[in-house]
Every structure is written in C-alpha cells, then in structure tokens.
Short mmCIF file of C-alpha atoms in Angstrom, two decimals:
data_model
loop_
_atom_site.label_atom_id
_atom_site.label_comp_id
_atom_site.label_asym_id
_atom_site.label_seq_id
_atom_site.Cartn_x
_atom_site.Cartn_y
_atom_site.Cartn_z
CA MET A 20 16.01 -5.87 6.66
CA ASP A 21 16.15 -9.68 6.49
CA VAL A 22 14.59 -10.69 3.16
CA ARG A 23 14.30 -14.35 4.19
CA LEU A 24 10.89 -15.58 5.26
CA SER A 25 10.60 -17.17 8.68
CA ALA A 26 9.35 -20.73 9.11
CA GLU A 27 5.94 -19.36 10.15
CA GLN A 28 5.79 -17.08 7.11
CA ARG A 29 6.69 -19.93 4.78
CA ALA A 30 3.95 -22.04 6.36
CA LEU A 31 1.49 -19.17 5.87
CA ARG A 32 2.50 -18.90 2.21
CA ASP A 33 2.16 -22.64 1.68
CA THR A 34 -1.30 -22.62 3.24
CA ALA A 35 -2.36 -19.78 0.96
CA VAL A 36 -0.94 -21.60 -2.07
CA ASP A 37 -2.88 -24.76 -1.24
CA LEU A 38 -6.16 -22.99 -0.49
CA VAL A 39 -6.08 -20.76 -3.56
CA GLY A 40 -4.90 -23.60 -5.76
CA SER A 41 -7.91 -25.76 -4.89
CA LEU A 42 -10.59 -23.05 -5.08
CA ARG A 43 -9.31 -20.51 -7.62
CA PRO A 44 -11.18 -19.88 -10.89
CA GLN A 45 -9.70 -22.11 -13.58
CA SER A 46 -11.59 -20.40 -16.40
CA VAL A 47 -13.61 -17.25 -17.00
CA SER A 48 -16.84 -19.25 -16.64
CA ASP A 49 -15.78 -20.16 -13.08
CA LEU A 50 -16.20 -16.51 -12.09
CA VAL A 51 -19.97 -17.06 -11.93
CA ASP A 52 -19.76 -20.38 -10.09
CA THR A 53 -21.52 -19.36 -6.86
CA GLU A 54 -20.83 -22.68 -5.15
CA ARG A 55 -17.08 -22.37 -5.69
CA ILE A 56 -17.08 -18.72 -4.58
CA ALA A 57 -18.98 -19.62 -1.41
CA LYS A 58 -16.46 -22.35 -0.58
CA LEU A 59 -13.55 -19.98 -1.19
CA ASP A 60 -15.17 -17.31 0.97
CA ALA A 61 -15.82 -19.77 3.79
CA ALA A 62 -12.26 -21.06 3.63
CA VAL A 63 -10.77 -17.56 3.83
CA ILE A 64 -13.03 -16.69 6.77
CA ALA A 65 -11.97 -19.89 8.55
CA THR A 66 -8.28 -18.97 8.19
CA GLY A 67 -8.80 -15.62 9.94
CA TRP A 68 -6.72 -13.84 7.29
CA ARG A 69 -9.11 -10.88 7.17
CA THR A 70 -8.47 -10.19 10.86
CA LEU A 71 -4.65 -10.26 10.68
CA ARG A 72 -4.42 -6.51 11.34
CA GLU A 73 -6.88 -6.40 14.21
CA ALA A 74 -5.48 -5.37 17.59
CA ASP A 75 -4.21 -7.88 20.11
CA ASP A 76 -4.39 -7.27 23.88
CA ALA A 77 -1.46 -4.86 23.65
CA GLY A 78 -3.01 -2.90 20.77
CA ALA A 79 -0.53 -4.22 18.20
CA PRO A 80 -1.68 -6.04 15.06
CA TYR A 81 -1.78 -9.83 15.17
CA ALA A 82 0.41 -10.05 12.09
CA SER A 83 3.00 -7.90 10.35
CA ALA A 84 2.38 -6.23 7.02
CA VAL A 85 4.82 -8.72 5.46
CA GLU A 86 2.59 -11.62 6.49
CA VAL A 87 -0.53 -9.90 5.18
CA ALA A 88 1.29 -9.16 1.93
CA ILE A 89 2.24 -12.83 1.58
CA VAL A 90 -1.45 -13.74 1.58
CA ALA A 91 -2.36 -10.85 -0.75
CA GLU A 92 0.25 -11.97 -3.28
CA GLU A 93 -1.04 -15.54 -3.41
CA LEU A 94 -4.65 -14.37 -3.71
CA GLY A 95 -3.66 -12.15 -6.61
CA ARG A 96 -1.71 -14.93 -8.29
CA GLY A 97 -4.76 -17.19 -8.20
CA LEU A 98 -7.29 -14.47 -9.13
CA ALA A 99 -9.07 -15.31 -5.86
CA ASP A 100 -12.50 -13.70 -6.10
CA THR A 101 -13.00 -13.13 -2.38
CA PRO A 102 -12.63 -9.93 -0.32
CA PHE A 103 -9.30 -9.47 1.40
CA ILE A 104 -7.55 -6.10 1.00
CA GLY A 105 -10.70 -4.13 1.89
CA PRO A 106 -11.51 -6.03 5.11
CA VAL A 107 -7.84 -6.02 6.22
CA LEU A 108 -7.58 -2.25 5.70
CA ALA A 109 -10.84 -1.71 7.59
CA ALA A 110 -9.54 -3.74 10.55
CA ASP A 111 -6.22 -1.86 10.55
CA LEU A 112 -7.96 1.51 10.36
CA ARG A 113 -10.09 0.67 13.38
CA ARG A 114 -6.99 -0.47 15.27
CA LEU A 115 -5.09 2.73 14.52
CA ALA A 116 -8.10 4.79 15.63
CA GLY A 117 -8.50 2.81 18.84
CA SER A 118 -11.91 1.54 17.78
CA PRO A 119 -13.25 -1.93 18.58
CA ALA A 120 -13.28 -4.49 15.78
CA ALA A 121 -16.42 -4.62 13.65
CA ASP A 122 -19.09 -7.18 14.51
CA GLY A 123 -19.59 -8.27 10.90
CA ALA A 124 -18.10 -7.92 7.44
CA GLU A 125 -16.70 -4.49 6.67
CA THR A 126 -14.54 -2.80 4.07
CA VAL A 127 -13.19 0.67 3.36
CA ALA A 128 -14.57 3.40 1.14
CA VAL A 129 -12.18 5.31 -1.10
CA SER A 130 -12.66 8.36 -3.29
CA THR A 131 -14.16 7.69 -6.70
CA ASP A 132 -10.71 8.01 -8.33
CA LEU A 133 -9.54 5.28 -5.89
CA SER A 134 -6.62 7.47 -4.74
CA ALA A 135 -7.33 7.91 -1.01
CA LEU A 136 -9.62 7.16 1.89
CA ALA A 137 -13.00 8.79 1.23
CA LEU A 138 -14.42 11.67 3.25
CA ALA A 139 -17.98 11.69 4.57
CA GLY A 140 -20.40 13.45 2.24
CA HIS A 141 -18.25 12.92 -0.85
CA PRO A 142 -18.82 10.40 -3.65
CA ALA A 143 -17.07 7.16 -2.77
CA VAL A 144 -16.79 3.50 -3.69
CA ALA A 145 -16.36 0.50 -1.44
CA VAL A 146 -13.52 -1.81 -2.46
CA ASP A 147 -13.72 -5.58 -2.03
CA ALA A 148 -17.40 -4.97 -1.39
CA ALA A 149 -18.82 -8.49 -1.77
CA GLY A 150 -20.69 -9.43 1.38
CA ALA A 151 -19.88 -6.19 3.22
CA PRO A 152 -22.98 -4.15 4.16
CA GLU A 153 -20.86 -1.28 5.54
CA ALA A 154 -17.69 0.61 4.64
CA LEU A 155 -15.40 2.80 6.75
CA LEU A 156 -14.45 6.33 5.77
CA LEU A 157 -13.26 9.53 7.43
CA GLY A 158 -15.69 12.02 8.96
CA ALA A 159 -15.03 15.42 10.47
CA ASP A 160 -14.83 13.98 13.99
CA GLY A 161 -13.30 10.61 13.24
CA LEU A 162 -14.26 7.40 11.52
CA VAL A 163 -17.81 6.77 10.39
CA THR A 164 -19.52 3.96 8.55
CA VAL A 165 -21.69 4.25 5.48
CA THR A 166 -24.10 1.83 3.93
CA VAL A 167 -22.84 0.02 0.86
CA ALA A 168 -25.29 0.53 -1.99
CA LEU A 169 -25.17 -2.81 -3.74
CA GLY A 170 -25.19 -2.17 -7.45
CA ASP A 171 -24.36 -4.13 -10.57
CA ALA A 172 -20.99 -5.58 -9.59
CA SER A 173 -20.55 -7.12 -13.03
CA ALA A 174 -20.20 -3.63 -14.50
CA THR A 175 -16.89 -3.00 -12.74
CA VAL A 176 -13.51 -3.42 -14.42
CA ASP A 177 -12.25 -6.03 -11.96
CA LEU A 178 -14.30 -9.20 -12.32
CA THR A 179 -12.82 -10.71 -9.15
CA ARG A 180 -13.28 -7.87 -6.62
CA PRO A 181 -16.42 -5.76 -7.06
CA GLN A 182 -16.36 -2.07 -6.21
CA VAL A 183 -19.76 -0.50 -5.56
CA LEU A 184 -21.05 2.95 -4.71
CA VAL A 185 -21.71 3.83 -1.09
CA ALA A 186 -24.34 6.08 0.44
CA HIS A 187 -23.31 9.74 0.81
CA GLU A 188 -24.57 10.11 4.34
CA PRO A 189 -22.92 8.26 7.25
CA SER A 190 -25.05 5.59 8.88
CA ALA A 191 -23.17 5.40 12.19
CA ALA A 192 -20.24 6.98 14.00
CA VAL A 193 -17.24 4.91 15.02
CA ALA A 194 -15.32 5.75 18.18
CA GLY A 195 -11.76 6.87 17.55
CA VAL A 196 -9.92 9.52 15.57
CA PRO A 197 -6.84 8.36 13.63
CA SER A 198 -3.91 10.77 13.77
CA ALA A 199 -2.15 12.09 10.68
CA GLU A 200 0.73 9.70 11.43
CA SER A 201 -1.70 6.78 11.71
CA LEU A 202 -3.31 7.68 8.38
CA ALA A 203 0.12 7.85 6.73
CA ARG A 204 1.02 4.41 8.07
CA TRP A 205 -2.38 3.05 7.04
CA THR A 206 -1.93 4.43 3.52
CA ALA A 207 1.49 2.78 3.41
CA LEU A 208 -0.18 -0.54 4.28
CA GLY A 209 -2.75 -0.01 1.53
CA LEU A 210 -0.02 0.70 -1.00
CA ALA A 211 2.02 -2.31 0.15
CA LEU A 212 -0.96 -4.66 -0.18
CA THR A 213 -1.83 -3.40 -3.66
CA CYS A 214 1.83 -3.91 -4.62
CA ALA A 215 1.65 -7.48 -3.31
CA ASP A 216 -1.54 -8.08 -5.28
CA LEU A 217 0.13 -6.75 -8.43
CA VAL A 218 3.12 -9.02 -7.91
CA GLY A 219 0.76 -11.97 -7.55
CA VAL A 220 -1.11 -10.96 -10.69
CA MET A 221 2.17 -10.73 -12.60
CA ARG A 222 3.26 -14.16 -11.37
CA GLY A 223 -0.08 -15.66 -12.34
CA THR A 224 -0.26 -14.19 -15.81
CA ILE A 225 3.39 -15.09 -16.57
CA THR A 226 2.64 -18.70 -15.61
CA LEU A 227 -0.46 -18.62 -17.83
CA ALA A 228 1.54 -17.28 -20.79
CA THR A 229 4.47 -19.64 -20.23
CA ASP A 230 2.21 -22.69 -20.11
CA TYR A 231 0.53 -21.54 -23.32
CA ALA A 232 3.89 -20.96 -25.01
CA LYS A 233 4.91 -24.52 -24.16
CA ALA A 234 1.69 -26.05 -25.50
CA ARG A 235 0.91 -23.90 -28.55
CA LYS A 236 2.69 -25.08 -31.70
CA GLN A 237 3.33 -23.35 -34.98
CA TYR A 238 5.25 -24.89 -37.89
CA GLY A 239 5.62 -28.02 -35.79
CA ALA A 240 7.40 -26.32 -32.85
CA ALA A 241 6.18 -24.84 -29.58
CA ILE A 242 6.02 -21.03 -29.85
CA GLY A 243 8.08 -20.87 -26.66
CA SER A 244 11.04 -22.20 -28.63
CA TYR A 245 11.21 -18.97 -30.65
CA GLN A 246 13.47 -16.23 -29.29
CA ALA A 247 10.93 -13.48 -29.87
CA VAL A 248 8.52 -15.15 -27.42
CA GLN A 249 11.32 -16.13 -25.03
CA HIS A 250 12.51 -12.52 -24.81
CA LEU A 251 9.01 -11.25 -24.08
CA LEU A 252 8.57 -13.72 -21.23
CA ALA A 253 12.09 -13.12 -19.89
CA ASP A 254 11.53 -9.35 -19.77
CA ALA A 255 8.20 -9.93 -18.02
CA PHE A 256 9.85 -12.18 -15.45
CA VAL A 257 12.57 -9.61 -14.73
CA ALA A 258 9.93 -6.90 -14.25
CA MET A 259 8.01 -9.16 -11.88
CA GLU A 260 11.10 -10.01 -9.81
CA GLY A 261 12.03 -6.34 -9.49
CA SER A 262 8.48 -5.56 -8.39
CA ARG A 263 8.59 -8.38 -5.88
CA SER A 264 11.68 -6.95 -4.20
CA ALA A 265 10.17 -3.47 -4.05
CA ALA A 266 6.88 -4.81 -2.71
CA LEU A 267 8.59 -6.84 0.01
CA HIS A 268 10.54 -3.79 1.16
CA ALA A 269 7.34 -1.72 1.21
CA ALA A 270 5.57 -4.32 3.36
CA TRP A 271 8.52 -4.50 5.77
CA ALA A 272 8.65 -0.69 6.04
CA VAL A 273 5.02 -0.42 7.20
CA ASP A 274 5.87 -1.69 10.68
CA ALA A 275 9.63 -1.08 10.80
CA LEU A 276 10.09 2.55 9.73
CA PRO A 277 8.61 5.90 10.83
CA ALA A 278 5.25 6.55 9.18
CA GLU A 279 6.45 9.11 6.61
CA GLU A 280 9.39 6.94 5.58
CA ALA A 281 7.13 3.91 5.32
CA LEU A 282 4.75 5.89 3.11
CA ALA A 283 7.61 7.01 0.85
CA ALA A 284 8.91 3.45 0.53
CA ALA A 285 5.45 2.14 -0.28
CA ALA A 286 4.80 4.95 -2.78
CA GLY A 287 8.07 4.22 -4.60
CA ALA A 288 7.21 0.53 -4.73
CA LYS A 289 3.71 1.27 -6.02
CA ALA A 290 5.00 3.46 -8.85
CA TYR A 291 7.39 0.66 -9.89
CA CYS A 292 4.86 -2.16 -9.57
CA ALA A 293 2.10 -0.20 -11.33
CA ARG A 294 4.27 0.42 -14.39
CA ALA A 295 5.53 -3.16 -14.48
CA ALA A 296 2.15 -4.84 -13.95
CA ARG A 297 0.45 -3.28 -16.93
CA THR A 298 3.36 -4.15 -19.20
CA VAL A 299 3.54 -7.72 -17.93
CA CYS A 300 -0.22 -8.31 -18.30
CA GLU A 301 -0.22 -6.89 -21.83
CA THR A 302 2.79 -9.08 -22.65
CA SER A 303 0.82 -12.13 -21.53
CA ILE A 304 -2.00 -11.19 -23.91
CA GLN A 305 0.50 -10.69 -26.72
CA VAL A 306 2.10 -14.10 -26.14
CA HIS A 307 -1.35 -15.69 -26.39
CA GLY A 308 -1.81 -14.11 -29.80
CA GLY A 309 -5.35 -13.98 -31.18
CA ILE A 310 -6.85 -16.05 -28.39
CA GLY A 311 -5.46 -13.56 -25.88
CA ASN A 312 -8.02 -11.02 -27.07
CA THR A 313 -10.98 -13.32 -26.48
CA TRP A 314 -13.32 -13.40 -23.49
CA GLU A 315 -12.55 -17.06 -22.79
CA CYS A 316 -8.84 -16.46 -22.12
CA LEU A 317 -7.99 -15.66 -18.49
CA ALA A 318 -5.30 -13.19 -19.55
CA HIS A 319 -7.77 -10.29 -19.65
CA VAL A 320 -8.98 -11.11 -16.13
CA TYR A 321 -5.43 -10.68 -14.82
CA LEU A 322 -5.20 -7.35 -16.67
CA ARG A 323 -8.56 -6.21 -15.26
CA ARG A 324 -7.50 -7.02 -11.70
CA ALA A 325 -4.17 -5.26 -12.24
CA LEU A 326 -5.84 -2.10 -13.56
CA VAL A 327 -7.84 -1.68 -10.34
CA SER A 328 -4.87 -2.42 -8.07
CA ILE A 329 -2.79 0.06 -10.09
CA ASP A 330 -5.27 2.87 -9.37
CA LEU A 331 -6.05 1.92 -5.76
CA PHE A 332 -4.27 4.50 -3.55
CA GLY A 333 -2.91 6.15 -6.66
CA GLY A 334 -1.04 5.03 -9.72
CA ILE A 335 2.39 5.96 -11.06
CA GLY A 336 2.09 9.76 -11.07
CA ALA A 337 0.39 10.13 -7.70
CA ASN A 338 2.95 7.97 -5.95
CA LEU A 339 5.95 9.57 -7.62
CA ASP A 340 4.53 12.86 -6.26
CA ARG A 341 4.48 11.30 -2.78
CA VAL A 342 8.12 10.27 -3.12
CA VAL A 343 9.15 13.73 -4.34
CA ALA A 344 7.23 15.43 -1.53
CA HIS A 345 8.98 13.25 1.04
CA THR A 346 12.39 13.97 -0.51
CA LEU A 347 11.77 17.72 -0.54
CA ALA A 348 10.52 17.68 3.03
CA GLY A 349 13.71 15.91 4.11
CA ALA A 350 15.86 18.41 2.25
CA THR A 351 14.29 21.38 4.07
CA ARG A 352 14.77 19.94 7.55
#
C-alpha cells in the first residue's frame, strides 16, 4: 500500500477544502441558514462527488474508496450539512447489484440501531436523508426502494445530517441482487467512509479547541500556554493521527483486498476511530471550559456528528466482533 496521495487525489482534497471552507457553517446559527445550505448543496451536486461510486462503462466505480474517503474527511472536518455518505452508498449498492443508477436523489436505509443495511418490512431510518425522497434497502428478492417519511429532522442527534424514518412497505423493486461478497465489500465501504468522517470531525474539533486555547486568556496568559491544556490537545492529536492511518488503510482495502479481508480491515479501523472520536470531541469541550457546554459553541455539533458516525454500521463492540469472527474463520481454514 502506497500511503502517498497522487496528484489527482491531492487536487481532489484541495477542491474539497476550498468548497467546504467557503460554505461551511461558521456558527451554530448557520445551521438554519437555508440560503447557505442551498449553495453548499448545489456546489456538491455540481462536483459530482455523490456519483463517485457509480459504474463506468466497464462496471467499475468511477473513483476508488480512497478518493471518496478524502471527500468524506473534508466534509466532516467542516461540519458540511449536505448529504454525501448516504447517496454514495446508494450508488455503490446499485453498482454492486448490477442496477442502473437512480434518476434522482437517493440514500440508503439502515436498521434503527444503525448497524446494518435494513431489510424490507423492518423498522428503518434513512441516513443523509435531506432531499432524498427514496431510500434503498434489501428485500427478499433483491434491492427495493422505500419512501422516506419526512419527519422532524431537528429532533435527531446529528444537526448536520438528518436521519428520518422510512415507510415499512417497499414502494418499488430495483433490478439486481447483490451477492454476499458484494454486501461485505459494500459494508466495508460504509465503515471506511464513517471512519473518514470521524477523522474529519476530530481534525475540525481539534482545530476549534486549539484556536480557542490560543485566544482565551486567564491570569494574563493564553490557556494554551499551560501544560495541562497542552497535554490534552497533544493526546487528542495523537489519537486523530492514529485514526487517520487506520481509516486510510480501510479505504484502500475496500478495492484492493478480498471482500472479507476488506471488511475486517474496515471493522478494525472503525473500532479504533469510534473510541478515539468520542474522546477527542469530549476533550475539545473540556478545553473550552464552561463555554464548551453551551449551545452557541460548535464543539457540541462536532460531538453530535461523531456520535452518529460512531454508531453507523456498528460501534466499537460490533466491529470488534467482526474482526474476531474473521480471525476465527481464518484459523479454521
């Protein structure tokens, strides 16, 4: 595995940095700025990022999982309140099932505990549901779509990516039946993208806390000059860097390794990133002190986004179980 980004990947990252930097929410009040959100949405649609995992003429995805993860990380870092992971996973699921791309906006439906792709007839939620009238899930004879029941998105934990309930009964069948291997590889992609989002969230909240530690003064000195605060931020940075390495390997594995090995790599990365992200986000709140517990501080928005990404496709325990199952299966061969 070559950990260096190619020139094209660096250009993709720089584009994402610029776009998110100009249209990201700068404060909690910006999360209800419909004009800004519409501009961000339009800009992301214009880039074609949501279609990166659609099939080309040869049936392969337009972009690798590494490239999709690069975008996901920058969107997480900037708290970009626009759908991305859901639409990308929907496009990849259709590709793996040999189904044509959707005509309009679409996302995926997961079980109500967010751990796996939902099954038809079972309670489910659509992730990244803003603007998507339909969600993909798994029926007895292949993929089906269900109608997204638009509810009160503001009631969800994540203020940047609404999750809403979907109808129990399928609204339409989708041609194509994904194999067990395809579903394993698709789950690995979902885990890799949530890891990338968590890495971005950690980067963003560390920057927020570091900037505050430089500006906030007590007893005539910036609080960042005190070792207690420095150690907190240093530990957070180390946790983020470790997560970044694990997440990059998981994204690479999606397309480079056999499906079961890719799933194990992504599950191990998710368990690591999930544990680190919560600690890092809580550290950011702690560094902010009293203001960190207020609604106006963006630190809680990073934590909220992290909590959903932690649970999406399973948290620490579920993914450690996946790693153990893979290890035991290899030992019995």
